[in-house]
Coordinates of C-alpha atoms in Angstrom, one line a residue:
M978 CA -15.1 -53.8 -14.0
T979 CA -16.7 -52.9 -10.6
E980 CA -14.7 -52.0 -7.6
G981 CA -15.6 -55.4 -6.0
N982 CA -14.4 -57.3 -9.1
R983 CA -11.1 -55.3 -9.1
S984 CA -10.5 -55.9 -5.4
W985 CA -11.0 -59.7 -5.7
P986 CA -7.5 -60.5 -7.1
R987 CA -6.0 -58.3 -4.4
R988 CA -7.8 -60.2 -1.7
V989 CA -6.7 -63.5 -3.1
L990 CA -3.1 -62.3 -3.4
G991 CA -3.2 -61.0 0.1
A992 CA -4.5 -64.3 1.4
V993 CA -1.8 -66.3 -0.5
L994 CA 1.0 -64.0 0.9
A995 CA -0.4 -64.3 4.4
L996 CA -0.4 -68.1 4.1
A997 CA 3.1 -68.1 2.7
R998 CA 4.3 -65.9 5.6
R999 CA 2.7 -68.3 8.1
S1000 CA 4.2 -71.3 6.3
V1001 CA 7.7 -69.8 6.4
A1002 CA 7.3 -68.9 10.0
T1003 CA 6.2 -72.4 10.8
V1004 CA 9.2 -73.9 9.0
V1005 CA 11.6 -71.5 10.8
L1006 CA 10.0 -72.4 14.1
V1007 CA 10.3 -76.1 13.4
V1008 CA 14.0 -75.6 12.4
L1009 CA 14.7 -73.6 15.6
V1010 CA 13.1 -76.3 17.8
L1011 CA 15.1 -79.1 16.1
V1012 CA 18.3 -77.1 16.4
G1013 CA 17.5 -76.4 20.0
L1014 CA 16.9 -80.1 20.7
R1015 CA 20.1 -81.0 18.9
A1016 CA 22.0 -78.5 21.1
W1017 CA 20.5 -79.9 24.3
H1018 CA 21.2 -83.5 23.2
S1019 CA 24.8 -82.6 22.6
T1020 CA 25.3 -81.9 26.2
Q1021 CA 24.7 -85.6 26.9
G1022 CA 27.0 -88.5 26.1
P1023 CA 30.8 -88.7 26.2
P1024 CA 33.1 -85.7 26.2
L1025 CA 35.3 -84.7 23.3
R1026 CA 38.7 -86.2 23.3
P1027 CA 42.0 -84.9 21.9
W1028 CA 41.5 -86.7 18.6
H1029 CA 38.2 -84.7 18.2
T1030 CA 39.6 -81.3 19.2
I1031 CA 43.1 -81.4 17.5
V1032 CA 42.9 -80.2 13.9
P1033 CA 46.2 -80.9 12.0
A1034 CA 47.5 -78.2 9.7
E1035 CA 47.3 -79.7 6.2
L1036 CA 48.4 -78.1 2.9
D1037 CA 45.6 -75.9 1.5
S1038 CA 44.2 -76.7 -2.0
D1039 CA 46.4 -74.2 -3.8
A1040 CA 49.6 -75.5 -2.3
I1041 CA 48.5 -79.1 -3.1
V1042 CA 47.6 -78.5 -6.8
H1043 CA 50.6 -76.3 -7.4
G1044 CA 53.0 -78.8 -5.7
D1045 CA 53.9 -82.3 -6.8
W1046 CA 53.9 -85.8 -5.3
N1047 CA 57.3 -85.4 -3.6
A1048 CA 56.2 -82.1 -1.9
W1049 CA 53.0 -83.8 -0.8
M1050 CA 54.9 -86.7 0.7
A1051 CA 57.3 -84.4 2.6
A1052 CA 54.5 -82.3 4.0
E1053 CA 52.6 -85.5 5.0
S1054 CA 55.6 -86.8 6.9
R1055 CA 55.9 -83.5 8.8
L1056 CA 52.2 -83.6 9.5
F1057 CA 52.2 -87.1 11.0
D1058 CA 55.3 -86.3 13.2
R1059 CA 53.6 -83.1 14.6
L1060 CA 50.3 -84.9 15.2
H1061 CA 51.9 -87.7 17.1
R1062 CA 53.7 -85.3 19.4
D1063 CA 50.4 -83.3 20.0
L1064 CA 48.4 -86.4 20.7
Q1065 CA 50.9 -87.8 23.2
R1066 CA 51.0 -84.5 25.0
E1067 CA 47.1 -84.1 25.1
M1068 CA 46.1 -87.6 25.9
E1069 CA 45.1 -88.5 29.5
P1070 CA 45.8 -91.8 31.3
A1071 CA 42.2 -92.9 30.7
D1072 CA 42.8 -92.5 27.0
R1073 CA 45.6 -95.1 27.0
T1074 CA 43.6 -98.2 26.5
P1075 CA 44.5 -101.5 24.7
I1076 CA 42.0 -100.7 21.9
N1077 CA 42.7 -97.0 21.3
R1078 CA 44.4 -96.5 17.9
Y1079 CA 46.3 -93.5 19.2
E1080 CA 48.0 -95.4 22.0
D1081 CA 51.3 -96.7 20.5
G1082 CA 51.3 -100.0 22.2
S1083 CA 47.7 -100.9 21.7
F1084 CA 46.2 -103.8 19.6
A1085 CA 44.6 -101.1 17.4
S1086 CA 47.7 -99.0 16.8
P1087 CA 48.6 -98.6 13.1
L1088 CA 52.2 -99.2 14.2
A1089 CA 51.2 -102.9 14.8
F1090 CA 50.9 -103.5 11.1
D1091 CA 53.6 -104.1 8.5
R1092 CA 53.6 -100.5 7.4
E1093 CA 51.8 -97.2 8.2
W1094 CA 48.9 -97.7 5.8
N1095 CA 47.3 -94.3 6.9
R1096 CA 49.9 -92.5 4.7
S1097 CA 50.1 -92.1 0.9
Y1098 CA 52.1 -94.7 -0.9
I1099 CA 53.3 -96.0 -4.3
L1100 CA 53.7 -99.8 -5.1
D1101 CA 56.1 -100.4 -7.9
P1102 CA 55.9 -103.7 -9.9
A1103 CA 58.8 -106.1 -10.0
I1104 CA 58.8 -106.0 -13.8
T1105 CA 58.9 -103.2 -16.3
P1106 CA 55.7 -101.2 -15.8
R1107 CA 52.8 -102.1 -18.1
G1108 CA 50.5 -99.3 -16.8
V1109 CA 49.7 -96.9 -14.0
A1110 CA 46.7 -97.1 -11.6
V1111 CA 45.5 -94.4 -9.3
L1112 CA 43.4 -95.7 -6.3
L1113 CA 41.3 -93.3 -4.3
H1114 CA 39.9 -94.3 -0.9
G1115 CA 36.6 -93.3 0.7
L1116 CA 35.3 -90.9 3.3
S1117 CA 36.6 -91.2 6.9
D1118 CA 38.8 -94.0 5.5
S1119 CA 42.5 -94.2 4.7
P1120 CA 44.8 -95.6 2.0
Y1121 CA 44.7 -98.9 3.8
S1122 CA 41.3 -99.7 2.1
M1123 CA 43.1 -99.8 -1.3
R1124 CA 45.8 -102.1 0.0
S1125 CA 44.6 -105.3 -1.6
L1126 CA 43.6 -103.7 -4.9
A1127 CA 46.9 -101.9 -5.1
A1128 CA 48.7 -105.2 -4.7
L1129 CA 46.5 -106.7 -7.4
Y1130 CA 47.5 -103.9 -9.9
R1131 CA 51.2 -104.2 -8.9
A1132 CA 51.1 -108.0 -9.4
N1133 CA 49.8 -107.3 -13.0
G1134 CA 52.6 -104.9 -13.8
F1135 CA 51.0 -101.6 -12.9
I1136 CA 52.5 -98.8 -10.8
A1137 CA 49.8 -98.4 -8.0
I1138 CA 49.6 -94.8 -6.7
V1139 CA 47.4 -94.4 -3.6
P1140 CA 47.1 -90.8 -2.1
R1141 CA 45.7 -90.0 1.3
M1142 CA 42.9 -87.5 1.1
P1143 CA 43.4 -84.5 3.3
G1144 CA 41.7 -84.9 6.7
H1145 CA 42.0 -88.7 6.6
G1146 CA 44.3 -91.2 8.3
T1147 CA 45.1 -88.8 11.1
V1148 CA 42.4 -87.8 13.6
P1149 CA 38.6 -87.4 13.1
G1150 CA 38.9 -83.7 14.1
A1151 CA 40.7 -83.1 10.8
L1152 CA 37.4 -83.6 8.9
T1153 CA 35.9 -80.6 10.7
H1154 CA 38.2 -78.5 8.5
E1155 CA 39.3 -80.4 5.4
G1156 CA 36.8 -80.9 2.5
R1157 CA 36.1 -81.4 -1.1
K1158 CA 38.4 -78.5 -2.4
E1159 CA 41.4 -80.2 -0.7
W1160 CA 40.3 -83.7 -1.9
E1161 CA 39.9 -82.5 -5.5
A1162 CA 43.3 -80.8 -5.4
T1163 CA 44.9 -84.0 -4.2
V1164 CA 43.3 -86.0 -7.0
E1165 CA 44.5 -83.5 -9.6
M1166 CA 48.1 -83.5 -8.1
T1167 CA 48.1 -87.3 -8.1
M1168 CA 46.8 -87.6 -11.7
V1169 CA 49.7 -85.3 -12.8
E1170 CA 52.1 -87.7 -11.2
A1171 CA 50.4 -90.6 -12.8
R1172 CA 50.5 -89.0 -16.2
R1173 CA 54.2 -88.3 -15.7
R1174 CA 54.8 -92.0 -14.9
T1175 CA 52.9 -93.2 -18.0
G1176 CA 55.2 -91.2 -20.2
G1177 CA 52.4 -90.9 -22.7
R1178 CA 52.9 -94.6 -23.5
L1179 CA 51.3 -96.7 -20.7
P1180 CA 47.6 -97.1 -20.0
L1181 CA 46.2 -95.2 -17.0
H1182 CA 43.4 -96.7 -14.9
L1183 CA 41.5 -94.9 -12.1
V1184 CA 40.0 -96.9 -9.2
G1185 CA 37.7 -95.2 -6.7
Y1186 CA 36.0 -96.6 -3.6
S1187 CA 32.9 -94.8 -2.2
N1188 CA 33.7 -91.0 -2.0
G1189 CA 36.9 -91.8 -3.9
G1190 CA 34.8 -93.1 -6.8
A1191 CA 32.9 -89.8 -6.9
L1192 CA 36.1 -87.8 -6.8
G1193 CA 37.7 -89.8 -9.6
L1194 CA 34.6 -89.5 -11.8
L1195 CA 34.4 -85.8 -11.1
H1196 CA 38.0 -85.3 -12.2
V1197 CA 37.4 -87.1 -15.5
A1198 CA 34.1 -85.5 -16.2
R1199 CA 35.4 -82.0 -15.6
R1200 CA 38.3 -82.5 -18.0
I1201 CA 36.0 -83.7 -20.7
A1202 CA 33.5 -80.9 -20.1
A1203 CA 36.4 -78.4 -20.4
G1204 CA 37.5 -79.9 -23.7
E1205 CA 40.7 -81.2 -22.2
R1206 CA 42.2 -84.5 -23.1
N1207 CA 41.1 -87.5 -21.1
D1208 CA 44.1 -89.8 -20.3
V1209 CA 42.1 -92.4 -18.3
Q1210 CA 41.5 -95.6 -20.3
R1211 CA 39.4 -97.4 -17.6
I1212 CA 37.5 -96.5 -14.5
V1213 CA 36.8 -99.1 -11.7
L1214 CA 34.3 -98.2 -9.0
L1215 CA 33.5 -99.9 -5.7
S1216 CA 30.4 -98.7 -3.7
P1217 CA 30.6 -95.4 -5.6
M1218 CA 29.1 -92.3 -3.9
I1219 CA 26.8 -91.2 -6.7
E1220 CA 24.0 -90.2 -4.4
V1221 CA 23.8 -89.9 -0.6
N1222 CA 20.8 -89.7 1.6
T1223 CA 18.8 -86.5 2.0
F1224 CA 20.1 -85.8 5.5
A1225 CA 23.6 -85.2 4.1
R1226 CA 22.2 -82.3 2.1
Y1227 CA 21.0 -80.4 5.2
A1228 CA 23.6 -81.8 7.6
G1229 CA 25.1 -78.3 8.1
L1230 CA 22.0 -77.2 10.1
A1231 CA 22.7 -79.9 12.7
G1232 CA 26.1 -78.4 13.5
L1233 CA 24.9 -74.7 13.9
P1234 CA 25.0 -74.8 17.7
A1235 CA 28.7 -75.7 17.6
Y1236 CA 29.5 -72.0 17.1
F1237 CA 28.7 -71.7 20.8
G1238 CA 31.4 -73.4 22.8
R1239 CA 29.0 -75.1 25.2
Y1240 CA 27.5 -77.0 22.3
A1241 CA 30.7 -78.0 20.5
K1242 CA 29.6 -81.6 20.3
T1243 CA 26.9 -80.7 17.8
A1244 CA 29.6 -80.5 15.2
W1245 CA 29.6 -84.3 15.4
L1246 CA 27.1 -86.9 14.2
D1247 CA 28.9 -89.7 16.1
L1248 CA 31.3 -89.7 19.0
L1249 CA 32.7 -93.2 19.3
P1250 CA 35.8 -94.9 20.6
E1251 CA 38.6 -95.0 18.0
Y1252 CA 39.5 -98.7 17.9
N1253 CA 39.9 -99.0 14.1
P1254 CA 43.5 -98.2 13.1
F1255 CA 42.7 -97.1 9.6
K1256 CA 39.2 -95.7 9.7
Y1257 CA 37.5 -93.1 11.9
N1258 CA 34.5 -94.2 14.0
S1259 CA 33.6 -90.7 15.0
F1260 CA 32.0 -88.7 12.2
P1261 CA 31.6 -84.9 12.0
V1262 CA 28.7 -83.0 10.5
R1263 CA 30.9 -81.2 8.0
A1264 CA 32.0 -84.5 6.4
A1265 CA 28.4 -85.4 5.7
R1266 CA 27.8 -82.0 4.1
E1267 CA 31.0 -82.2 2.0
S1268 CA 30.1 -85.7 0.7
Y1269 CA 26.8 -84.3 -0.5
L1270 CA 28.5 -81.4 -2.2
V1271 CA 30.9 -83.8 -4.0
T1272 CA 27.9 -85.7 -5.4
S1273 CA 26.3 -82.5 -6.4
D1274 CA 29.4 -81.3 -8.2
L1275 CA 29.6 -84.7 -9.9
Q1276 CA 26.1 -84.5 -11.3
G1277 CA 26.8 -80.9 -12.5
A1278 CA 29.9 -82.1 -14.3
M1279 CA 28.1 -85.0 -15.9
D1280 CA 25.4 -82.6 -17.1
A1281 CA 28.1 -80.4 -18.6
V1282 CA 29.6 -83.4 -20.4
A1283 CA 26.1 -84.3 -21.8
Q1284 CA 25.4 -80.7 -22.9
R1285 CA 28.7 -80.6 -24.7
G1286 CA 27.7 -83.8 -26.5
A1287 CA 30.8 -85.6 -25.2
M1288 CA 29.5 -88.5 -23.3
D1289 CA 31.3 -90.8 -25.8
K1290 CA 34.6 -89.4 -24.3
L1291 CA 34.0 -91.1 -21.0
P1292 CA 36.1 -94.3 -20.6
P1293 CA 34.5 -97.7 -20.0
I1294 CA 33.4 -98.1 -16.3
L1295 CA 33.3 -101.3 -14.3
A1296 CA 31.4 -100.8 -11.0
F1297 CA 30.7 -103.1 -8.1
Q1298 CA 27.8 -102.2 -5.7
S1299 CA 25.9 -104.0 -3.0
V1300 CA 22.1 -104.1 -3.6
V1301 CA 21.6 -102.8 -0.1
D1302 CA 23.8 -99.9 1.1
D1303 CA 23.3 -97.8 4.2
T1304 CA 25.8 -95.1 3.1
V1305 CA 24.9 -94.4 -0.6
T1306 CA 21.8 -94.8 -2.6
A1307 CA 22.4 -98.1 -4.4
P1308 CA 19.9 -97.7 -7.3
A1309 CA 21.4 -94.3 -8.2
V1310 CA 24.5 -96.0 -9.4
M1311 CA 22.3 -97.5 -12.2
T1312 CA 19.9 -94.6 -12.8
R1313 CA 22.1 -91.6 -12.3
L1314 CA 25.4 -92.9 -13.8
F1315 CA 25.2 -96.1 -15.9
D1316 CA 21.9 -95.3 -17.7
R1317 CA 23.6 -92.1 -18.9
L1318 CA 26.6 -93.9 -20.4
P1319 CA 27.1 -94.6 -24.1
A1320 CA 27.6 -98.1 -25.4
N1321 CA 31.3 -98.2 -24.5
G1322 CA 31.8 -101.6 -22.9
S1323 CA 30.8 -100.6 -19.3
E1324 CA 29.5 -103.1 -16.8
L1325 CA 27.6 -102.7 -13.5
V1326 CA 27.9 -105.7 -11.1
L1327 CA 25.5 -105.9 -8.1
F1328 CA 26.0 -108.1 -5.1
D1329 CA 22.5 -109.3 -4.2
V1330 CA 21.2 -110.2 -0.8
H1331 CA 21.0 -113.9 0.3
R1332 CA 17.7 -115.1 -1.0
G1333 CA 17.7 -118.4 0.8
R1334 CA 14.4 -119.9 2.2
M1335 CA 15.3 -118.9 5.8
L1336 CA 16.8 -115.4 5.1
D1337 CA 14.8 -113.9 2.3
P1338 CA 11.5 -113.6 4.3
I1339 CA 13.1 -111.5 7.0
L1340 CA 14.6 -109.0 4.5
R1341 CA 12.8 -105.7 3.7
P1342 CA 11.5 -106.1 0.2
G1343 CA 11.3 -102.3 -0.3
V1344 CA 15.1 -102.2 -0.4
T1345 CA 16.0 -105.6 -1.9
A1346 CA 13.5 -106.2 -4.7
W1347 CA 14.6 -103.6 -7.2
T1348 CA 17.1 -105.9 -9.0
H1349 CA 14.3 -108.2 -10.2
E1350 CA 12.9 -105.5 -12.5
A1351 CA 16.3 -104.2 -13.4
L1352 CA 17.4 -107.5 -14.9
K1353 CA 14.3 -107.5 -17.2
V1354 CA 15.5 -104.4 -19.1
S1355 CA 18.1 -104.4 -22.0
R1356 CA 20.6 -101.6 -21.6
R1357 CA 23.6 -100.1 -23.3
Y1358 CA 25.9 -101.7 -20.8
T1359 CA 26.3 -105.2 -19.3
F1360 CA 24.2 -105.6 -16.1
T1361 CA 25.2 -108.4 -13.7
V1362 CA 23.7 -109.6 -10.4
I1363 CA 25.6 -112.0 -8.2
G1364 CA 23.6 -113.9 -5.7
T1365 CA 22.2 -117.3 -4.7
A1366 CA 21.1 -119.9 -7.3
S1367 CA 17.7 -120.4 -5.7
E1368 CA 16.0 -120.3 -2.3
D1369 CA 17.2 -123.9 -1.7
D1370 CA 20.7 -123.6 -3.2
A1371 CA 23.3 -121.1 -1.8
T1372 CA 25.6 -121.7 -4.8
A1373 CA 26.6 -118.2 -6.0
V1374 CA 25.8 -117.5 -9.6
A1375 CA 26.2 -114.5 -11.8
R1376 CA 23.1 -113.5 -13.8
S1377 CA 24.2 -111.2 -16.6
R1378 CA 22.3 -109.4 -19.4
P1379 CA 25.0 -108.3 -21.9
A1380 CA 24.7 -104.9 -23.5
N1381 CA 21.6 -104.7 -25.8
A1382 CA 20.9 -108.4 -25.2
D1383 CA 17.5 -110.0 -25.2
G1384 CA 18.1 -112.5 -22.5
V1385 CA 19.9 -113.2 -19.2
R1386 CA 22.9 -115.6 -19.0
T1387 CA 23.6 -117.5 -15.8
R1388 CA 26.9 -119.1 -14.7
G1389 CA 28.4 -120.3 -11.5
I1390 CA 31.3 -118.3 -10.0
G1391 CA 32.8 -121.2 -8.0
A1392 CA 31.7 -119.9 -4.6
R1393 CA 28.8 -120.1 -2.2
Y1394 CA 26.8 -117.4 -0.5
P1395 CA 27.8 -117.8 3.2
E1396 CA 24.8 -119.0 5.3
D1397 CA 25.5 -116.6 8.1
I1398 CA 25.6 -113.5 5.8
Y1399 CA 22.4 -111.9 4.5
S1400 CA 24.0 -109.2 2.4
L1401 CA 27.2 -107.3 1.7
S1402 CA 27.7 -103.8 3.0
H1403 CA 29.0 -100.5 1.8
I1404 CA 32.3 -101.0 3.5
A1405 CA 32.9 -104.7 2.6
L1406 CA 33.7 -104.6 -1.1
P1407 CA 37.5 -103.8 -1.2
F1408 CA 38.5 -106.4 1.4
P1409 CA 39.2 -110.2 0.8
A1410 CA 38.6 -112.9 3.4
D1411 CA 42.3 -112.9 4.5
D1412 CA 42.5 -109.1 5.0
P1413 CA 44.6 -108.7 8.3
L1414 CA 42.1 -106.2 9.8
Y1415 CA 38.7 -106.8 8.2
G1416 CA 38.8 -110.4 6.9
R1417 CA 37.0 -113.4 8.3
D1418 CA 40.3 -115.4 8.1
P1419 CA 42.9 -112.7 8.7
S1420 CA 46.5 -113.1 7.8
G1421 CA 49.6 -111.4 9.3
R1422 CA 50.6 -110.3 12.8
R1423 CA 48.6 -110.4 16.0
V1424 CA 46.6 -107.2 15.8
I1425 CA 43.0 -106.3 16.3
Q1426 CA 41.0 -108.4 13.8
L1427 CA 37.6 -106.7 13.3
G1428 CA 36.4 -109.2 10.7
R1429 CA 36.5 -112.1 13.2
I1430 CA 34.6 -110.4 15.9
A1431 CA 31.1 -111.9 16.1
V1432 CA 29.8 -111.6 19.6
R1433 CA 26.5 -112.4 21.4
G1434 CA 25.5 -111.4 24.8
E1435 CA 23.6 -108.8 26.8
R1436 CA 22.8 -105.3 25.6
N1437 CA 24.6 -102.2 27.0
T1438 CA 27.7 -104.1 27.9
L1439 CA 30.3 -103.5 25.1
A1440 CA 32.6 -100.5 25.1
V1441 CA 32.2 -100.3 21.3
S1442 CA 29.1 -100.0 19.1
Q1443 CA 27.3 -103.3 18.5
D1444 CA 26.1 -102.1 15.2
S1445 CA 29.6 -101.5 13.9
L1446 CA 30.6 -105.1 15.0
D1447 CA 27.6 -106.6 13.2
R1448 CA 28.3 -104.8 9.9
L1449 CA 30.0 -107.1 7.3
T1450 CA 33.6 -106.0 6.8
W1451 CA 34.9 -108.3 4.0
N1452 CA 33.7 -109.4 0.6
P1453 CA 32.8 -113.1 0.2
F1454 CA 32.9 -112.6 -3.6
Y1455 CA 36.3 -110.8 -3.7
D1456 CA 37.8 -113.4 -5.9
E1457 CA 35.1 -112.9 -8.6
M1458 CA 35.6 -109.1 -8.4
R1459 CA 39.4 -109.6 -8.7
K1460 CA 39.0 -111.7 -11.8
R1461 CA 36.7 -109.2 -13.4
I1462 CA 39.2 -106.4 -12.7
E1463 CA 42.0 -108.4 -14.1
E1464 CA 40.0 -108.9 -17.3
T1465 CA 40.2 -105.2 -17.9
L1466 CA 44.0 -105.1 -17.7
P1467 CA 46.1 -105.3 -20.9
P1468 CA 47.5 -108.8 -21.7

């Protein structure tokens, strides 16, 4: 080989390396520019308030998992007492508004409700227990979101155990510190309490909403992957966080400037008034990153179960999901969870968009049409879509393809798709129409009623986010969901 021929590969390699160096430099430059813009943008907008800067001292993951339910409840009580004192000391007169959840006399105060639903609780049935249900709430949420479902299980003879995930139910600033390790430890501690209460005799059900669904599945999958006994007979999921958007994966970069005090607000994706008594409106960067890591851990655990050849150990799953969801990737519930399940009696129920003649044309087909093809395929599980009967008939029907069936069965569910609603939302599923806070026809005392607020007027006038008021907060098909859950309970 001539010298020229020998040098050709070196020249090509050198050119490739030079191109790679330029590409890396370009990416680094783009990241630095974006981070710089993010830092500058954080200097605009509202200042941080005490509920953003106070970080309550929760139990760490080791203390949680090595403790028990009674120790958790005692620590939680001390936590809430300290937090209340700290907030009252730090709040300024301008913070004491009629819609601030942290002002004791406000319409949005948790104290205005029949109990402090931000805390962990257990609902015992009036009869001899027939089972135990653990219910896990979602990210930035609180145990309140499991209130109606917990009552449903109690009415059917189950002990309902609803833990508060660390960092939740207190102040948004808590989510700048607490994360998946503490949440997973809390699930483990709660499941130990649940198994104790079953006494090895009663069925154990696990119910998870959003991030709580991912945490519950992760707990079960890890036990199976480790060869441990799975004590859960049934899993019920609502808007499960199987996959989140791509931004959550890299959300940590958005918060880098927060290490410099001047840019502390870059630790937050949203800084909003806190008018919801049981859910944060402000949202920190770290919470987005932790939610992605939970879904990543879940996929790893499911892979481990599959590699062990133990997918048949997973209990039957009943899941409810809106076809459109701005928080999680809705199709991933089908493709990344249900399509991996064995034929074990599982069912996926989708709430479709309103396909009426006036509404369907203004919907984006790229995010609403995927259910049409999904119903054409026979699967190992039952696949159901609840929506309008036709473009001229808003009667709600359930179109179901049973497991391994050739055709689709259609039946009415005794309801209509409301004409003023074009879809469900991620946050709507657990709440019936009479929910005191989120329902269209709220029951209970005179408190803030977010589900009834439907306002029209001029832009840039409201003190709260118009988008948050427009988002559906209750489930018009809750009764159908309730019936399907009750069918999974022992007679």
